[in-house]
Structure formats: C-alpha cells, structure tokens
Amino acid sequence: MTARRKLPRIDLARVRTIPLKSRPSKVSLALLGSAPRKGASWKSFERGLPRILAAGEFTALADAIAAAARRRKTVLWMIGAHVIKTGLSPVLLELMRRRALTALAMNGAGSIHDFEMARNGATSEDVAAGLKDGTFGMARETGEFFARALGRRLLSGYGEAVGAAIADERLPNRRISLLHEMYQAGLPATVHVAIGTDITHAQPSARGEDIGRATHEDFRTLCAVAATLEGGVVINVGSAVVLPEVFLKALTVARNLGHPVRKFTAANLDMIQHYRPNLNVVQRPTQLGGRRIVLTGHHELMVPMLAQAIIERL
C-alpha cells in the first residue's frame, strides 16, 4: 500500500487583498429599483424597475420597438399558437394599429386558433380526452374552412387566404382575428406549416398540394419582410422550432439577394429558453451588428407589459 502524499498547507495569511473602492462593482445605488406606490402610473412603475439584467433588457426592447415604429421601420412578430391561446390577440392588434407590429408570422396551429376564435369565440380542446377516442382534432368546420380558404385563393399565401376567407364568410368575431385584421390593413401575415403538425391535416378535407403551395408562398413573403429588417426589430414569442428555422432561411435569402440587413434588434420571449430561438433568431442573425435581447416569462404577463411600455413611449 503506497503512502498517501500530503499536500502543502495553504497559508491564507499570504493572500493579497485590495481596497473595496478600487474593485469594479456591477451594482450601484444608481441602478437600484424603487418601492412601488399605491395607485402609481405605468411610467412610475417602469421608472422604479431596477436597471439590472432582465429589467434593463425589457426597457431596451420597448425602446427599440417604439423607435422602429416612429421611424416606420419593420417590426416583425413571430408567434406560436400559445400566444393566441393565452388571450393576447387584442394586445397584438393594438400594437398593429400603432405600427409597433408591421408584419406577423405564425405556425399552423396559430392560424387554427385564430380562425376558431373568429368563428366560435372559443378554441383549444382537451387533447388528452379527445385522444382516447380518436376525436382529437376532428372538428369538421375547422378542417373544411381551411380547405375552402386555401383552395379558393390559389395565388395567395396561407395567411392572406385565411384572412380573406374570414372576411368573405363574415365570421361573427372576425375583428379579434389577427389574420383578418392584418389582411384588412394590407399588412403581411404569414403562416408556416409543417405537414402533419396541425389537426386539419388529418381530416378528409385536407389537400396537401394546397397546404404546401400556400405555405411556400408565405415563405417567400417572409423573405421579403426579412429584407426590410435593417433598423427594425424581430421578436419571437413562443415558437421553439418552426419559426426560428424558417426565419433563419428567410434572412439568408434576403442577404443572398443583396439586401443590407445587418443592424436590427432580435429578441426571444418565452417561458423556457430553447436552443433554436436563441441561436437562429437572436445570436446568428446579429453577428454583423444589432442588439440581442432574451426575456423569460409567461406570455400572458410579459406581452401585455411590453405592449404597455411601448404604447407609453409612442
């Protein structure tokens, strides 16, 4: 048995120290928040936020969006279906009216919830219950509407076709539909679908050729939006895979065609930070310049607060 080697004893008395005043500090009195006051205004609340970490990023994002709106630059919101399911359509529509949302991209599920809210004023089924007897995703009217919408307007993209069909059929709650209101305002709203991901794809009315053609047309539209992002803002809210992947390709097409898209603000807002949104929306696209912002929190809290901050600035 070998003898255990004894390490030399460290003499802490020989450790060098420095004066506290000479050490750089990350937090100072000037950065501290202030205590909230009963009945305070939003401006007072926001001024009371500490100018540290996410609070500083939050105000920077509100500043960037408001500045882009004032300068009439592109503000692209890319949203997952959860944003609609958490009741945020009215918030985004108000931002649209104030030019703090000038282009919209969503996944296929987002368009389904958008339509169902416009038609029935309700959406989001119990997946676990429907899966047991095979009725999950089998709402007939939803599938047939999308088949009509995409088949009727063969030269339109997916988002425009759905928005136009909601208008043509005068759905009772159409003013709450993002796709309808973007269509009426003449603003680009795109839907990016992966075949098999949406409930409508499993129904007898589904036509793959219409779905693929329409969503590919919307990819081309998103490429055109990406080409105008210089000085603007792109925000990904709640899409972990589809929209970050599509956006990366749209941006490379824009740059491939010679559009000088280098300096813009790129932000990701989600409850959990995922690999693709941070890499494909925030980090890789801003290697040539711009600002990167990452905020973590529930959509139903973060988006209304951000909207309020933007509106105060405008």
Coordinates of C-alpha atoms in Angstrom, one line a residue:
M1 CA 0.0 0.0 0.0
T2 CA 1.5 3.3 -1.1
A3 CA 1.8 6.2 1.4
R4 CA -0.7 9.0 0.9
R5 CA 1.0 12.1 -0.3
K6 CA 0.4 15.1 1.9
L7 CA -0.4 18.4 0.1
P8 CA 1.4 21.5 1.2
R9 CA -0.7 23.6 3.6
I10 CA -2.0 26.9 2.1
D11 CA -1.1 29.9 4.2
L12 CA -4.1 32.3 3.9
A13 CA -2.0 35.0 5.7
R14 CA -0.1 35.5 2.5
V15 CA -3.2 36.2 0.3
R16 CA -3.2 39.7 -1.2
T17 CA -6.3 41.9 -0.7
I18 CA -7.3 45.1 -2.5
P19 CA -9.3 48.1 -1.3
L20 CA -13.0 47.8 -1.9
K21 CA -13.1 51.2 -3.6
S22 CA -10.6 50.0 -6.2
R23 CA -12.7 46.9 -7.1
P24 CA -15.2 47.4 -10.0
S25 CA -18.8 46.7 -8.9
K26 CA -21.7 45.7 -11.2
V27 CA -24.4 47.1 -8.9
S28 CA -24.6 50.6 -7.6
L29 CA -27.2 52.9 -6.0
A30 CA -28.0 54.4 -9.3
L31 CA -29.2 51.0 -10.6
L32 CA -31.5 50.1 -7.8
G33 CA -35.3 49.9 -8.1
S34 CA -37.7 51.9 -6.0
A35 CA -40.5 50.7 -3.8
P36 CA -43.9 50.6 -5.6
R37 CA -46.6 53.1 -4.6
K38 CA -50.3 52.5 -4.4
G39 CA -52.1 54.0 -7.5
A40 CA -48.9 54.7 -9.3
S41 CA -48.9 55.1 -13.1
W42 CA -47.2 52.7 -15.5
K43 CA -44.5 55.3 -16.1
S44 CA -43.8 55.5 -12.4
F45 CA -43.8 51.7 -12.2
E46 CA -41.4 51.3 -15.0
R47 CA -39.1 54.1 -13.7
G48 CA -39.0 52.1 -10.4
L49 CA -37.6 49.0 -12.1
P50 CA -34.0 48.2 -11.3
R51 CA -31.8 48.8 -14.3
I52 CA -30.3 45.4 -13.9
L53 CA -30.4 42.2 -16.0
A54 CA -33.9 41.4 -17.5
A55 CA -35.4 44.8 -16.3
G56 CA -32.8 46.6 -18.4
E57 CA -33.4 44.3 -21.4
F58 CA -37.1 44.8 -21.1
T59 CA -36.8 48.6 -21.3
A60 CA -34.3 48.3 -24.1
L61 CA -36.7 46.2 -26.2
A62 CA -39.6 48.6 -25.6
D63 CA -37.3 51.4 -26.6
A64 CA -36.2 49.6 -29.8
I65 CA -39.8 48.8 -30.9
A66 CA -41.1 52.3 -30.2
A67 CA -38.1 53.8 -32.1
A68 CA -38.8 51.5 -35.1
A69 CA -42.5 52.4 -35.0
R70 CA -41.7 56.1 -35.1
R71 CA -39.2 55.7 -37.9
R72 CA -41.6 53.5 -39.8
K73 CA -39.2 50.5 -39.8
T74 CA -40.2 46.8 -39.8
V75 CA -41.4 45.3 -36.6
L76 CA -41.8 41.6 -37.2
W77 CA -43.6 39.5 -34.5
M78 CA -43.3 35.7 -34.9
I79 CA -45.7 33.9 -32.6
G80 CA -46.5 30.3 -31.6
A81 CA -50.1 29.2 -31.1
H82 CA -49.8 29.7 -27.3
V83 CA -49.8 33.4 -27.7
I84 CA -53.3 33.3 -29.1
K85 CA -54.5 30.7 -26.6
T86 CA -53.4 32.9 -23.7
G87 CA -55.7 35.7 -24.9
L88 CA -53.2 38.1 -26.4
S89 CA -54.8 38.8 -29.8
P90 CA -56.3 42.2 -28.7
V91 CA -52.9 43.2 -27.4
L92 CA -51.1 42.5 -30.7
L93 CA -53.9 44.1 -32.6
E94 CA -53.4 47.4 -30.7
L95 CA -49.7 47.2 -31.4
M96 CA -50.6 46.7 -35.1
R97 CA -52.7 49.9 -35.1
R98 CA -49.8 51.8 -33.6
R99 CA -47.2 50.5 -36.1
A100 CA -45.4 48.5 -33.4
L101 CA -46.3 45.4 -35.3
T102 CA -46.0 45.7 -39.1
A103 CA -45.5 42.1 -40.0
L104 CA -46.7 38.8 -38.4
A105 CA -45.6 35.2 -38.8
M106 CA -47.3 32.3 -37.0
N107 CA -47.3 28.5 -37.2
G108 CA -50.2 26.4 -38.5
A109 CA -51.7 25.9 -35.0
G110 CA -51.8 29.7 -34.6
S111 CA -54.0 30.1 -37.6
I112 CA -56.4 27.4 -36.4
H113 CA -56.9 29.1 -33.0
D114 CA -57.2 32.4 -34.8
F115 CA -60.0 31.0 -37.0
E116 CA -61.8 29.2 -34.2
M117 CA -61.9 32.4 -32.2
A118 CA -63.3 34.3 -35.2
R119 CA -66.0 31.7 -35.8
N120 CA -67.0 30.4 -32.4
G121 CA -65.4 32.8 -30.0
A122 CA -63.7 29.8 -28.3
T123 CA -60.8 27.5 -29.1
S124 CA -58.3 25.0 -27.5
E125 CA -59.7 21.5 -27.0
D126 CA -58.8 18.9 -24.3
V127 CA -56.2 16.9 -26.2
A128 CA -55.9 14.1 -23.7
A129 CA -59.7 13.4 -23.6
G130 CA -60.0 13.5 -27.4
L131 CA -57.0 11.3 -28.0
K132 CA -58.7 8.5 -26.1
D133 CA -61.5 8.0 -28.6
G134 CA -59.8 9.4 -31.7
T135 CA -61.8 12.7 -31.8
F136 CA -58.9 15.0 -31.1
G137 CA -58.5 17.5 -33.9
M138 CA -61.6 16.3 -35.7
A139 CA -63.8 19.5 -35.6
R140 CA -65.3 19.3 -39.0
E141 CA -65.9 23.0 -39.5
T142 CA -62.3 23.8 -38.9
G143 CA -60.9 21.4 -41.4
E144 CA -63.5 22.4 -44.1
F145 CA -62.8 26.1 -43.6
F146 CA -59.1 25.7 -44.2
A147 CA -59.7 23.5 -47.3
R148 CA -62.1 26.2 -48.7
A149 CA -59.8 29.1 -47.9
L150 CA -56.6 27.5 -49.4
G151 CA -58.4 26.0 -52.4
R152 CA -60.3 29.2 -53.3
R153 CA -57.4 31.6 -53.5
L154 CA -54.7 29.7 -55.4
L155 CA -52.5 32.7 -56.0
S156 CA -52.4 33.8 -52.3
G157 CA -50.2 32.8 -49.4
Y158 CA -51.6 30.9 -46.5
G159 CA -52.1 33.9 -44.2
E160 CA -53.7 36.1 -46.8
A161 CA -56.0 33.2 -47.9
V162 CA -57.2 32.6 -44.3
G163 CA -57.7 36.3 -43.6
A164 CA -59.6 36.9 -46.8
A165 CA -61.8 33.8 -46.2
I166 CA -62.7 35.1 -42.6
A167 CA -63.7 38.4 -44.2
D168 CA -65.6 36.8 -47.1
E169 CA -67.6 34.5 -44.8
R170 CA -68.2 37.4 -42.3
L171 CA -67.3 35.3 -39.3
P172 CA -69.0 36.8 -36.3
N173 CA -65.9 37.5 -34.2
R174 CA -63.6 38.4 -37.1
R175 CA -62.4 41.6 -35.5
I176 CA -60.5 39.6 -33.0
S177 CA -58.7 37.6 -35.7
L178 CA -55.1 38.6 -36.3
L179 CA -55.1 37.2 -39.8
H180 CA -58.3 39.1 -40.7
E181 CA -57.2 42.4 -39.3
M182 CA -53.7 42.1 -40.9
Y183 CA -55.5 41.3 -44.2
Q184 CA -57.8 44.3 -43.9
A185 CA -54.9 46.6 -43.1
G186 CA -52.9 45.3 -46.1
L187 CA -50.0 44.1 -43.9
P188 CA -48.1 40.9 -44.4
A189 CA -49.3 38.0 -42.2
T190 CA -47.7 34.6 -42.9
V191 CA -48.4 31.0 -41.8
H192 CA -45.6 28.5 -41.8
V193 CA -46.9 24.9 -41.8
A194 CA -45.1 21.6 -41.4
I195 CA -47.3 18.8 -42.9
G196 CA -48.7 16.6 -40.2
T197 CA -48.3 19.1 -37.3
D198 CA -51.9 20.5 -37.5
I199 CA -55.2 19.0 -36.7
T200 CA -56.6 20.0 -40.1
H201 CA -54.1 17.7 -41.9
A202 CA -55.7 14.6 -40.5
Q203 CA -59.2 15.3 -41.9
P204 CA -60.7 14.2 -45.2
S205 CA -60.9 17.8 -46.5
A206 CA -57.1 18.3 -46.3
R207 CA -55.3 18.8 -49.7
G208 CA -51.6 18.6 -49.3
E209 CA -50.9 20.4 -52.6
D210 CA -52.9 23.5 -51.4
I211 CA -51.3 23.5 -48.0
G212 CA -47.8 23.2 -49.4
R213 CA -48.2 25.7 -52.1
A214 CA -49.8 28.3 -49.8
T215 CA -47.2 28.0 -47.0
H216 CA -44.3 28.1 -49.6
E217 CA -45.8 31.4 -50.9
D218 CA -45.7 32.7 -47.4
F219 CA -42.1 31.7 -47.0
R220 CA -41.4 33.9 -50.0
T221 CA -43.3 36.7 -48.3
L222 CA -41.3 36.3 -45.1
C223 CA -38.1 36.5 -47.2
A224 CA -39.4 39.9 -48.4
V225 CA -40.1 41.0 -44.9
A226 CA -36.7 39.9 -43.7
A227 CA -35.1 42.1 -46.5
T228 CA -36.6 45.2 -44.8
L229 CA -35.4 44.5 -41.3
E230 CA -32.4 46.9 -41.3
G231 CA -33.0 49.3 -38.4
G232 CA -36.1 47.3 -37.3
V233 CA -37.0 44.6 -34.8
V234 CA -37.8 40.9 -34.9
I235 CA -39.4 39.2 -31.9
N236 CA -40.0 35.5 -31.5
V237 CA -42.7 34.7 -28.9
G238 CA -43.4 31.1 -28.1
S239 CA -42.2 29.2 -31.2
A240 CA -39.4 26.8 -30.3
V241 CA -38.7 25.2 -33.7
V242 CA -40.7 26.1 -36.8
L243 CA -40.5 29.9 -36.9
P244 CA -36.8 30.1 -35.8
E245 CA -35.9 27.7 -38.6
V246 CA -38.0 29.5 -41.2
F247 CA -36.7 32.9 -40.2
L248 CA -33.1 31.8 -40.5
K249 CA -33.7 30.7 -44.1
A250 CA -35.7 33.9 -44.9
L251 CA -32.8 36.1 -43.6
T252 CA -30.2 34.2 -45.6
V253 CA -32.3 34.6 -48.8
A254 CA -32.6 38.3 -48.2
R255 CA -28.8 38.7 -47.7
N256 CA -28.1 36.3 -50.7
L257 CA -30.1 38.7 -52.9
G258 CA -28.0 41.7 -51.7
H259 CA -30.3 43.3 -49.1
P260 CA -28.1 45.0 -46.4
V261 CA -29.8 43.5 -43.4
R262 CA -27.2 43.8 -40.6
K263 CA -28.2 46.0 -37.7
F264 CA -31.5 45.3 -36.1
T265 CA -32.8 44.2 -32.7
A266 CA -33.6 40.5 -32.3
A267 CA -35.5 39.3 -29.3
N268 CA -36.8 36.0 -27.9
L269 CA -39.6 35.9 -25.3
D270 CA -40.6 32.5 -23.9
M271 CA -41.4 30.7 -20.7
I272 CA -38.4 28.4 -21.3
Q273 CA -35.4 29.3 -23.4
H274 CA -34.8 26.8 -26.2
Y275 CA -31.8 26.2 -28.4
R276 CA -33.2 27.2 -31.8
P277 CA -34.8 30.5 -30.9
N278 CA -31.7 31.8 -29.2
L279 CA -29.4 30.6 -31.9
N280 CA -31.5 31.2 -35.0
V281 CA -33.3 34.4 -34.1
V282 CA -31.1 36.1 -31.6
Q283 CA -27.4 35.1 -32.0
R284 CA -26.6 34.1 -35.5
P285 CA -28.7 36.8 -37.3
T286 CA -27.0 39.6 -35.2
Q287 CA -23.4 38.6 -35.8
L288 CA -23.0 41.6 -38.2
G289 CA -24.4 44.1 -35.7
G290 CA -27.6 44.9 -33.9
R291 CA -28.9 44.1 -30.4
R292 CA -29.7 40.8 -28.8
I293 CA -32.4 40.5 -26.1
V294 CA -33.6 37.4 -24.3
L295 CA -36.5 37.6 -21.8
T296 CA -38.0 34.7 -19.9
G297 CA -41.6 34.7 -18.6
H298 CA -45.2 33.8 -19.2
H299 CA -46.6 35.3 -22.4
E300 CA -49.8 36.4 -20.7
L301 CA -47.8 38.6 -18.4
M302 CA -44.7 39.6 -20.5
V303 CA -46.5 40.6 -23.7
P304 CA -49.1 43.0 -22.1
M305 CA -46.4 44.6 -20.0
L306 CA -44.2 45.1 -23.0
A307 CA -47.1 46.5 -25.0
Q308 CA -47.9 49.0 -22.3
A309 CA -44.3 50.1 -22.2
I310 CA -44.3 50.5 -26.0
I311 CA -47.6 52.5 -26.0
E312 CA -46.3 54.8 -23.3
R313 CA -43.3 55.6 -25.5
L314 CA -45.5 56.3 -28.5

